[in-house]
Short mmCIF file of C-alpha atoms in Angstrom, two decimals:
data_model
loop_
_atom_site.label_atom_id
_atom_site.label_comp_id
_atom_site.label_asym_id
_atom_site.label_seq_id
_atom_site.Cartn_x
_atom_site.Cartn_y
_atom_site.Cartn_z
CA UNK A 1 17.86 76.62 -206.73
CA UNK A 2 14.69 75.39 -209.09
CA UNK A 3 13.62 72.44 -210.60
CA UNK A 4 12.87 73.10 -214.47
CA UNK A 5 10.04 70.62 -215.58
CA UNK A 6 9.67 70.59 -219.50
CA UNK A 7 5.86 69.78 -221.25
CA UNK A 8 4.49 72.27 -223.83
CA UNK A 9 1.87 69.84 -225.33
CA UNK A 10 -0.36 68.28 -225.86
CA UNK A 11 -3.68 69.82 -223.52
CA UNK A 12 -3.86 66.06 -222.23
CA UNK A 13 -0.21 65.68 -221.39
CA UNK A 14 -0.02 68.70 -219.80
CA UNK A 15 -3.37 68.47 -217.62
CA UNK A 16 -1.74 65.22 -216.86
CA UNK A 17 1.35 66.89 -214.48
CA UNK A 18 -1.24 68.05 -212.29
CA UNK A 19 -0.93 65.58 -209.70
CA UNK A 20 2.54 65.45 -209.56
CA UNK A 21 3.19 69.71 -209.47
CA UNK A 22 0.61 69.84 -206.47
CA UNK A 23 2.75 66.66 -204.85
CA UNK A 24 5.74 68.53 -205.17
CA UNK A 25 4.20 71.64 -203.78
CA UNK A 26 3.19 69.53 -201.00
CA UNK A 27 6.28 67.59 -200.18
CA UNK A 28 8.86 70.24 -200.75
CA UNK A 29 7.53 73.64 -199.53
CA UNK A 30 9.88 76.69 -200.35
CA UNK A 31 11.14 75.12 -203.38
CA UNK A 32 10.85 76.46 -207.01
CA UNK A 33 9.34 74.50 -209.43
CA UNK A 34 9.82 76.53 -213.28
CA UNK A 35 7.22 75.00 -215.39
CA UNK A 36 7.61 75.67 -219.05
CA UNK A 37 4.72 75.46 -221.47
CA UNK A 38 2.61 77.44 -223.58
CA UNK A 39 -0.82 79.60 -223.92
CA UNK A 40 -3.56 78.33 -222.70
CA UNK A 41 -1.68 75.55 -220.57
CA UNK A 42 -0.25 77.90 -218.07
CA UNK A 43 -4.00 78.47 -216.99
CA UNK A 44 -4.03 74.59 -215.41
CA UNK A 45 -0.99 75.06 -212.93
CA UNK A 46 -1.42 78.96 -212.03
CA UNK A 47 -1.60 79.18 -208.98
CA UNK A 48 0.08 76.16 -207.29
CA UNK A 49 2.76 77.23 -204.52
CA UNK A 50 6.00 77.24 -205.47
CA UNK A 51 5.20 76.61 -209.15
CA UNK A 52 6.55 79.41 -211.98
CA UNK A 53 5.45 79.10 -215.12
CA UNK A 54 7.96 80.28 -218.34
CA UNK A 55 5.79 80.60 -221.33
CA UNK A 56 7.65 79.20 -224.49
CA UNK A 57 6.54 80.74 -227.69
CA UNK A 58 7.02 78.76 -230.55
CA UNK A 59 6.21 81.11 -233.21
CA UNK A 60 8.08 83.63 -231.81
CA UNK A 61 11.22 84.15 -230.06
CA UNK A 62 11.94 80.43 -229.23
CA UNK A 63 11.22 79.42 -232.73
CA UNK A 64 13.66 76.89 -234.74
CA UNK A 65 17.05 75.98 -233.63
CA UNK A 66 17.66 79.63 -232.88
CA UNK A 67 14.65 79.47 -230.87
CA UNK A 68 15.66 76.95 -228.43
CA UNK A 69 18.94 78.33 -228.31
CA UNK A 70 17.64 81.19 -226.61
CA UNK A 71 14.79 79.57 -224.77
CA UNK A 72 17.76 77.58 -222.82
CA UNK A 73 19.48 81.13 -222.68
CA UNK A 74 16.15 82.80 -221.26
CA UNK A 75 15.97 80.42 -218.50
CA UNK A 76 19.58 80.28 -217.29
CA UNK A 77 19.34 84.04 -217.17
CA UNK A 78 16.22 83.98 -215.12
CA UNK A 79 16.25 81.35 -213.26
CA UNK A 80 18.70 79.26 -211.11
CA UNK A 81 18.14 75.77 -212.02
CA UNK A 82 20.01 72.72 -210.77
CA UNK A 83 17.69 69.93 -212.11
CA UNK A 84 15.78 69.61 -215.06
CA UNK A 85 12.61 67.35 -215.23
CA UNK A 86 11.70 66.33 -219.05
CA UNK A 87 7.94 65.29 -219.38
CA UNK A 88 8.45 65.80 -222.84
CA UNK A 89 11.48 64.52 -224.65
CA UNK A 90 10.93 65.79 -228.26
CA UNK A 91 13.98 67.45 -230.39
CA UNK A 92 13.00 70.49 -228.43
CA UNK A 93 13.36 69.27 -224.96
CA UNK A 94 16.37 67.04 -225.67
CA UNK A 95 18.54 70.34 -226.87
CA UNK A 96 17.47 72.17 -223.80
CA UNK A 97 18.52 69.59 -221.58
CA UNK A 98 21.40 68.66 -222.96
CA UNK A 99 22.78 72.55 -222.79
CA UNK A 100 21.62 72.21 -218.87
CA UNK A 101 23.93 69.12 -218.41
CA UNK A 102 26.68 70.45 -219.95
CA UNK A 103 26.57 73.39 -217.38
CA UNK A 104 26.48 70.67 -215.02
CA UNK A 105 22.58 70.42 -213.75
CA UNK A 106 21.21 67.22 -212.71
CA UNK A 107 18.89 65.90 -215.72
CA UNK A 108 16.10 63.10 -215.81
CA UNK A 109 13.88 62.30 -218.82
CA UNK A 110 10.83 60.51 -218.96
CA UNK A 111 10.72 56.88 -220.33
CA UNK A 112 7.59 56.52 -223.09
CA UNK A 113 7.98 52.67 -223.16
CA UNK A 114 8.30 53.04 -227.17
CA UNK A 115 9.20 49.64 -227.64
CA UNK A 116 6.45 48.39 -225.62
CA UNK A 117 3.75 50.33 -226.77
CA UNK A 118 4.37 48.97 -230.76
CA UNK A 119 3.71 45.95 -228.57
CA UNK A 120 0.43 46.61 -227.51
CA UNK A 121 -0.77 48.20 -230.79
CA UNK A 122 0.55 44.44 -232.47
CA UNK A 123 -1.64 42.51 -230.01
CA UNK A 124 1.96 41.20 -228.62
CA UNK A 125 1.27 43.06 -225.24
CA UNK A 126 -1.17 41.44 -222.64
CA UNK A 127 -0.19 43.93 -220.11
CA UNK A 128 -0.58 47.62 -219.54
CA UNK A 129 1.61 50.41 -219.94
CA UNK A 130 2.65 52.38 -216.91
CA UNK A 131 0.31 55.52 -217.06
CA UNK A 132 1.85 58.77 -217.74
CA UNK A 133 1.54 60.15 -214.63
CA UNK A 134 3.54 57.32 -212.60
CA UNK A 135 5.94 58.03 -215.76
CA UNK A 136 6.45 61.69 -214.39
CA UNK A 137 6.47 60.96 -211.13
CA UNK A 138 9.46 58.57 -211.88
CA UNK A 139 11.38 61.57 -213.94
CA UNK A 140 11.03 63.48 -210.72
CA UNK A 141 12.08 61.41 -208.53
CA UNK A 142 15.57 60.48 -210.79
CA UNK A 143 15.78 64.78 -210.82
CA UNK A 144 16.36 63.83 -207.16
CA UNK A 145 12.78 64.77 -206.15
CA UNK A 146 11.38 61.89 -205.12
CA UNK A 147 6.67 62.29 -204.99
CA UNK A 148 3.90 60.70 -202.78
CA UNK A 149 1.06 61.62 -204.94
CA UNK A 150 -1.35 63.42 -203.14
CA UNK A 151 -5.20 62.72 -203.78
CA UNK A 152 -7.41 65.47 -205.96
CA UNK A 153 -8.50 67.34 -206.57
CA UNK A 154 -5.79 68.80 -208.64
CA UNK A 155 -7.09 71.42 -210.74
CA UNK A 156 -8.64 74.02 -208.50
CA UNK A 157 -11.16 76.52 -210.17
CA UNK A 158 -10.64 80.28 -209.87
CA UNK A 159 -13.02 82.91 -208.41
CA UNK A 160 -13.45 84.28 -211.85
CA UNK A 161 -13.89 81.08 -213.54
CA UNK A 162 -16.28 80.56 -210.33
CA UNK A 163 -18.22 83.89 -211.82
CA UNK A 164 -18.51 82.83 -215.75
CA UNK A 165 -19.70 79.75 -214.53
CA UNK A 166 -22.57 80.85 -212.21
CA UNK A 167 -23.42 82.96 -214.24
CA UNK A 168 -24.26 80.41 -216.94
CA UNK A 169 -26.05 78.02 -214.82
CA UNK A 170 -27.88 80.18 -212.26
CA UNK A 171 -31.57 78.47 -212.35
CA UNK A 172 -30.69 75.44 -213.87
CA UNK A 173 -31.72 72.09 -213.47
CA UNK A 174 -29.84 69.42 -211.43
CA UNK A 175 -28.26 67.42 -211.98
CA UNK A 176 -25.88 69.46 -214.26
CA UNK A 177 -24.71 66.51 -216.53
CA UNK A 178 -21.54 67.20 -218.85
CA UNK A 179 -20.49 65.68 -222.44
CA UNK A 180 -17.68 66.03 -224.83
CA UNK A 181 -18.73 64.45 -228.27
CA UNK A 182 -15.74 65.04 -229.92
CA UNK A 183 -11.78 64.44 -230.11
CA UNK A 184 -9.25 64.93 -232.34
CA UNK A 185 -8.61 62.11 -233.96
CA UNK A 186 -12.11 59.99 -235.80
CA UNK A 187 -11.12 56.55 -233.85
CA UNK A 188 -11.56 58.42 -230.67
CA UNK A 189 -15.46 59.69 -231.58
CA UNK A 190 -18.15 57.02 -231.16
CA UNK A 191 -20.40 58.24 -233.84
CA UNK A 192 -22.79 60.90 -232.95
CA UNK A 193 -25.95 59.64 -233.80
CA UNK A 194 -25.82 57.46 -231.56
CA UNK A 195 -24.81 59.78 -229.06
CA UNK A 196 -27.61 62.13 -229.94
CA UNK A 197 -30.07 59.32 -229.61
CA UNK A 198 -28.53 58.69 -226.17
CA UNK A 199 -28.82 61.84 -225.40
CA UNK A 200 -32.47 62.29 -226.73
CA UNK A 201 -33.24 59.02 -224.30
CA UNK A 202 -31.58 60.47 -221.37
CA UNK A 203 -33.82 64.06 -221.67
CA UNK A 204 -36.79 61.47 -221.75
CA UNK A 205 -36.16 59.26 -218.72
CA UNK A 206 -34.26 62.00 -216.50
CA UNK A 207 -34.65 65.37 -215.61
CA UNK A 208 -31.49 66.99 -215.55
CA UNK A 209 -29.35 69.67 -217.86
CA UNK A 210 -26.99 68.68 -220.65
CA UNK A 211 -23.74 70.92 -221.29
CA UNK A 212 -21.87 70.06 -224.37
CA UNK A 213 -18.18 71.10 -224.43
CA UNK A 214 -15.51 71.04 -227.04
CA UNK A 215 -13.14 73.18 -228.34
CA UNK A 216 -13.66 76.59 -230.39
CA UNK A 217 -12.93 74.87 -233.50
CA UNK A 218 -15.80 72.00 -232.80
CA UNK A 219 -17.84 74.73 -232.20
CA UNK A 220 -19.98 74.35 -235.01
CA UNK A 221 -20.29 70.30 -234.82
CA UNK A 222 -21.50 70.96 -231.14
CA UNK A 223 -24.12 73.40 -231.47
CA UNK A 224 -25.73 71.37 -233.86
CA UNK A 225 -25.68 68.57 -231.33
CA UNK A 226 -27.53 71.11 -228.87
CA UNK A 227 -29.94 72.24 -231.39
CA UNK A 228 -31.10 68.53 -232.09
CA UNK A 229 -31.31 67.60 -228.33
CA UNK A 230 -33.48 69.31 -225.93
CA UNK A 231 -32.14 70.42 -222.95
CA UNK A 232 -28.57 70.40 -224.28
CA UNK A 233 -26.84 73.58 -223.92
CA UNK A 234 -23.23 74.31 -226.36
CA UNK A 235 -20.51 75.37 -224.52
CA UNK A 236 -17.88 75.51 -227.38
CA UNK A 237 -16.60 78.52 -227.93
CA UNK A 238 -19.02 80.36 -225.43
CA UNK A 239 -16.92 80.57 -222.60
CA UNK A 240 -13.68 81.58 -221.37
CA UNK A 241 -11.17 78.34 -220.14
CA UNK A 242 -11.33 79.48 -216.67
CA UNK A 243 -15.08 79.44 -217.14
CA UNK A 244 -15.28 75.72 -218.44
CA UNK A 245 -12.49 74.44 -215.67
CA UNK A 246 -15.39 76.63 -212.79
CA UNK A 247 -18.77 74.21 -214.72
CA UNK A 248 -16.50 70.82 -215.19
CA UNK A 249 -15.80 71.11 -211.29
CA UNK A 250 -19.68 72.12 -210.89
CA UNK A 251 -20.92 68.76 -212.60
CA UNK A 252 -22.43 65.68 -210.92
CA UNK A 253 -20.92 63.36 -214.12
CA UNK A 254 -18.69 63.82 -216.98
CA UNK A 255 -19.05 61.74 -220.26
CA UNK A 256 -16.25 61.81 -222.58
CA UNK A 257 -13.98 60.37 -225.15
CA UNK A 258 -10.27 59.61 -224.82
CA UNK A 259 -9.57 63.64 -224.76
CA UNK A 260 -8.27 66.46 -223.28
CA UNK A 261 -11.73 67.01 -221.94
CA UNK A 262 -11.71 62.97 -219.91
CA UNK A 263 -8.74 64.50 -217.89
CA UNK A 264 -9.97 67.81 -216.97
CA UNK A 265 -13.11 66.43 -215.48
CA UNK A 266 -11.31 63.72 -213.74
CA UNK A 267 -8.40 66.63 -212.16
CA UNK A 268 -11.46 68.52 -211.07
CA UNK A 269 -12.53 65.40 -209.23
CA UNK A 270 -15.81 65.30 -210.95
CA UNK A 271 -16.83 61.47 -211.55
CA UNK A 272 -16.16 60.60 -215.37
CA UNK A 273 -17.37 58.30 -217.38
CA UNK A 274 -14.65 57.92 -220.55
CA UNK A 275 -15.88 56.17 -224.12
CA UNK A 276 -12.62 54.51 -226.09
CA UNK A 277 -12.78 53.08 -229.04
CA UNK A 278 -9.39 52.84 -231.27
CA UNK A 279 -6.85 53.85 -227.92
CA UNK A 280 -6.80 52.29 -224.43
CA UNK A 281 -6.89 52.67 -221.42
CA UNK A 282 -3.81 50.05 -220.91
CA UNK A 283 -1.90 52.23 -222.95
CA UNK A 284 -1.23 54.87 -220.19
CA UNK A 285 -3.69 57.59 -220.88
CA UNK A 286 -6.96 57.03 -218.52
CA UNK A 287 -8.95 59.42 -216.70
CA UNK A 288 -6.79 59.25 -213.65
CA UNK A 289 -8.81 58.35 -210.12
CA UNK A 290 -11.79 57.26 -212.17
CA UNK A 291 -12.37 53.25 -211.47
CA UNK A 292 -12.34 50.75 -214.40
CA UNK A 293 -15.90 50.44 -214.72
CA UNK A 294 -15.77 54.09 -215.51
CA UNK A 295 -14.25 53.02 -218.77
CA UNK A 296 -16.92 52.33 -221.47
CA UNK A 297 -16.02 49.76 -224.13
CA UNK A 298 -16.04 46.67 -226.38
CA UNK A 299 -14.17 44.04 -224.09
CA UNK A 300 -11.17 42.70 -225.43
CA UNK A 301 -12.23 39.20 -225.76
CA UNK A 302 -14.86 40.20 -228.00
CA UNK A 303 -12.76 42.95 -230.37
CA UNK A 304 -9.17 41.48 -230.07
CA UNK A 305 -8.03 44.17 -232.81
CA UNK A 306 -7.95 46.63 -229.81
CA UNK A 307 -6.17 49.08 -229.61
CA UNK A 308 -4.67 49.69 -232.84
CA UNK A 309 -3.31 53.46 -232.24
CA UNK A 310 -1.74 54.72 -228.88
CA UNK A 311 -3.14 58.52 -229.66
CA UNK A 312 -5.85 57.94 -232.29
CA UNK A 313 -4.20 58.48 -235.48
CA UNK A 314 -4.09 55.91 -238.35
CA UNK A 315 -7.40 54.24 -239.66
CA UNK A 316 -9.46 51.21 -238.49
CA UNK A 317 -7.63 47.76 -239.41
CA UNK A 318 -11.67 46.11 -240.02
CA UNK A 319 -12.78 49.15 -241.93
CA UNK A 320 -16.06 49.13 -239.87
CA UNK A 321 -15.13 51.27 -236.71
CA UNK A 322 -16.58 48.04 -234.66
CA UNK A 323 -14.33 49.61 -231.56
CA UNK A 324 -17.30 52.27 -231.75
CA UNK A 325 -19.93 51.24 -233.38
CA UNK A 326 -20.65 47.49 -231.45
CA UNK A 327 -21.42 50.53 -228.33
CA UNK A 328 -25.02 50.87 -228.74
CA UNK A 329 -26.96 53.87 -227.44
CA UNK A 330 -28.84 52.25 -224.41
CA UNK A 331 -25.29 50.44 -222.77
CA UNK A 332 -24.20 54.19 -222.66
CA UNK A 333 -27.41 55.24 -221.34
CA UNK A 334 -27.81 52.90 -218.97
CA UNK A 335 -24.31 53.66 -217.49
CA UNK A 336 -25.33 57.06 -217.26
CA UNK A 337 -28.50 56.47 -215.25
CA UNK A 338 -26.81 54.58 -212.96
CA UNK A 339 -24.69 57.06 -212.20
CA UNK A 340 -27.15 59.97 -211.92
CA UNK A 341 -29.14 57.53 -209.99
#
């Protein structure tokens, strides 16, 4: 008998079901847990006991309507599941789930508080959202798998990611600071002059060494962050995942935006320090473990437009980025210090 669990994006989301696969690992020992998502996700939860991962490939075979059709039909064949865990609930999801009911599994779906999230984004919310992670922890337990989340850290490196990684910082100079400039979405990014400048500060009141990550396609943005700061070295593009998971877990502090790169330092139990500007943290997406004065941004009694986007998408209500660009260069530094300090 196995448990399917359902989440094939986004990098966030999925680094996000960390805690809860390594609970259920813990808790329920001999059980299968099918895991489906896609290249280079299945590199996060490799590894955990219990825990199978079914690639789905979207451009491929489990493409369109067809697609799905036969992803169900892949995993019936393979597998023997009795319960089905959505994390995901898109068109996608809700087809596969429904063919797993009507063969009578056990199905549970996770809740994404739509109506309260237009809520917050209207200023008609004082509360927060439930974060995403209690939200999967509730679809497993109404799969009938009830969780006591377990404490990190829940993204373990492996030996070979242990090699890239010494291999790239043999020598270097403690403390090994990380920082991720860059998201997807402009009303995530505090502007990067001033995070140069920061930066630029920090090399001149601390000794320590700078690695700048971001994804293959930021590549070129971060490098010419590196080239302007000394002491920064890129990491975009430069090394393998496995490598980057080995030097997030080697850092003393992690400085991010709202991104996929805030919740892999924080499942690798490395201290993180998370910049927001448009998004939230009361939304449901915050470095998980990391304590609220972690979180680095304009109070809301000072910017009450905040947040206007759940993700990051859309454009700034003001027109001046204020989220972003009140956050001056020596609060961020001085965070920092105390940190390293």
């Amino acid at each position: 008998m196995s448990l399917l669990v359902i989440r094939t994006s986004s990098m966030g989301d999925v680094i996000m079901t960390l805690p809860v696969l390594r609970s259920f690992a813990a808790a329920y020992p001999g059980e299968e847990l099918v895991f489906v998502t896609r290249k280079p996700f299945d590199q996060f939860v490799t590894g955990i006991p219990g825990v199978k991962v079914f690639l789905f490939d979207h451009h491929g075979r489990h493409r369109g309507f067809r697609g799905i059709l036969r992803l169900w039909n892949d995993l019936r064949s393979m597998y023997h599941i009795t319960a089905v865990a959505d994390l995901h609930d898109v068109i996608r999801s809700k087809v596969v789930r429904l063919l797993f009911r009507m063969g009578g599994c056990h199905v549970a779906r996770i809740d994404k508080e739509r109506i309260r999230r237009r809520k917050l984004v209207r200023g008609r919310l004082t509360g927060s959202l439930t974060h995403t992670i209690e939200r999967y922890r509730t679809v497993f337990k109404q799969a009938g798998y009830p969780l006591k989340l377990i404490s990190g850290p829940w993204l373990l490196p492996s030996d070979e990611g242990r090699a890239v990684a010494a291999a790239r910082t043999g020598g270097m100079k403690r403390p090994f600071l990380g920082v991720a400039p860059l998201a997807k979405h402009p009303l995530k990014v505090w502007p990067l002059e001033k995070m140069e400048a920061m930066l630029r500060m920090l090399m001149s009141r601390k000794e320590c060494t700078i690695f700048l990550f971001g994804s293959p396609d930021e590549s070129a943005v971060v490098d010419e962050i590196a080239a302007r700061v000394p002491g920064a070295i890129s990491m975009a593009g430069k090394i393998s995942l496995g490598g980057e998971i080995a030097l997030i877990a080697d850092l003393d502090l992690m400085v991010a935006m709202d991104s996929s790169n805030m919740h892999l330092a924080a499942m690798t139990g490395v201290e993180t320090l998370s910049i927001w500007g448009g998004t939230h943290p009361r939304a449901g997406f915050s470095a998980w473990g990391m304590p609220p004065e972690n979180q680095i941004q304009i109070p809301d009694t000072e910017l009450t437009c905040r947040p206007c986007t759940i993700y990051g998408k859309g454009t700034c209500r003001r027109g001046d980025l204020a989220c972003l660009e009140w956050l001056t260069s020596e609060a961020v530094l001085q965070k920092i210090l105390n940190k390293l300090n």
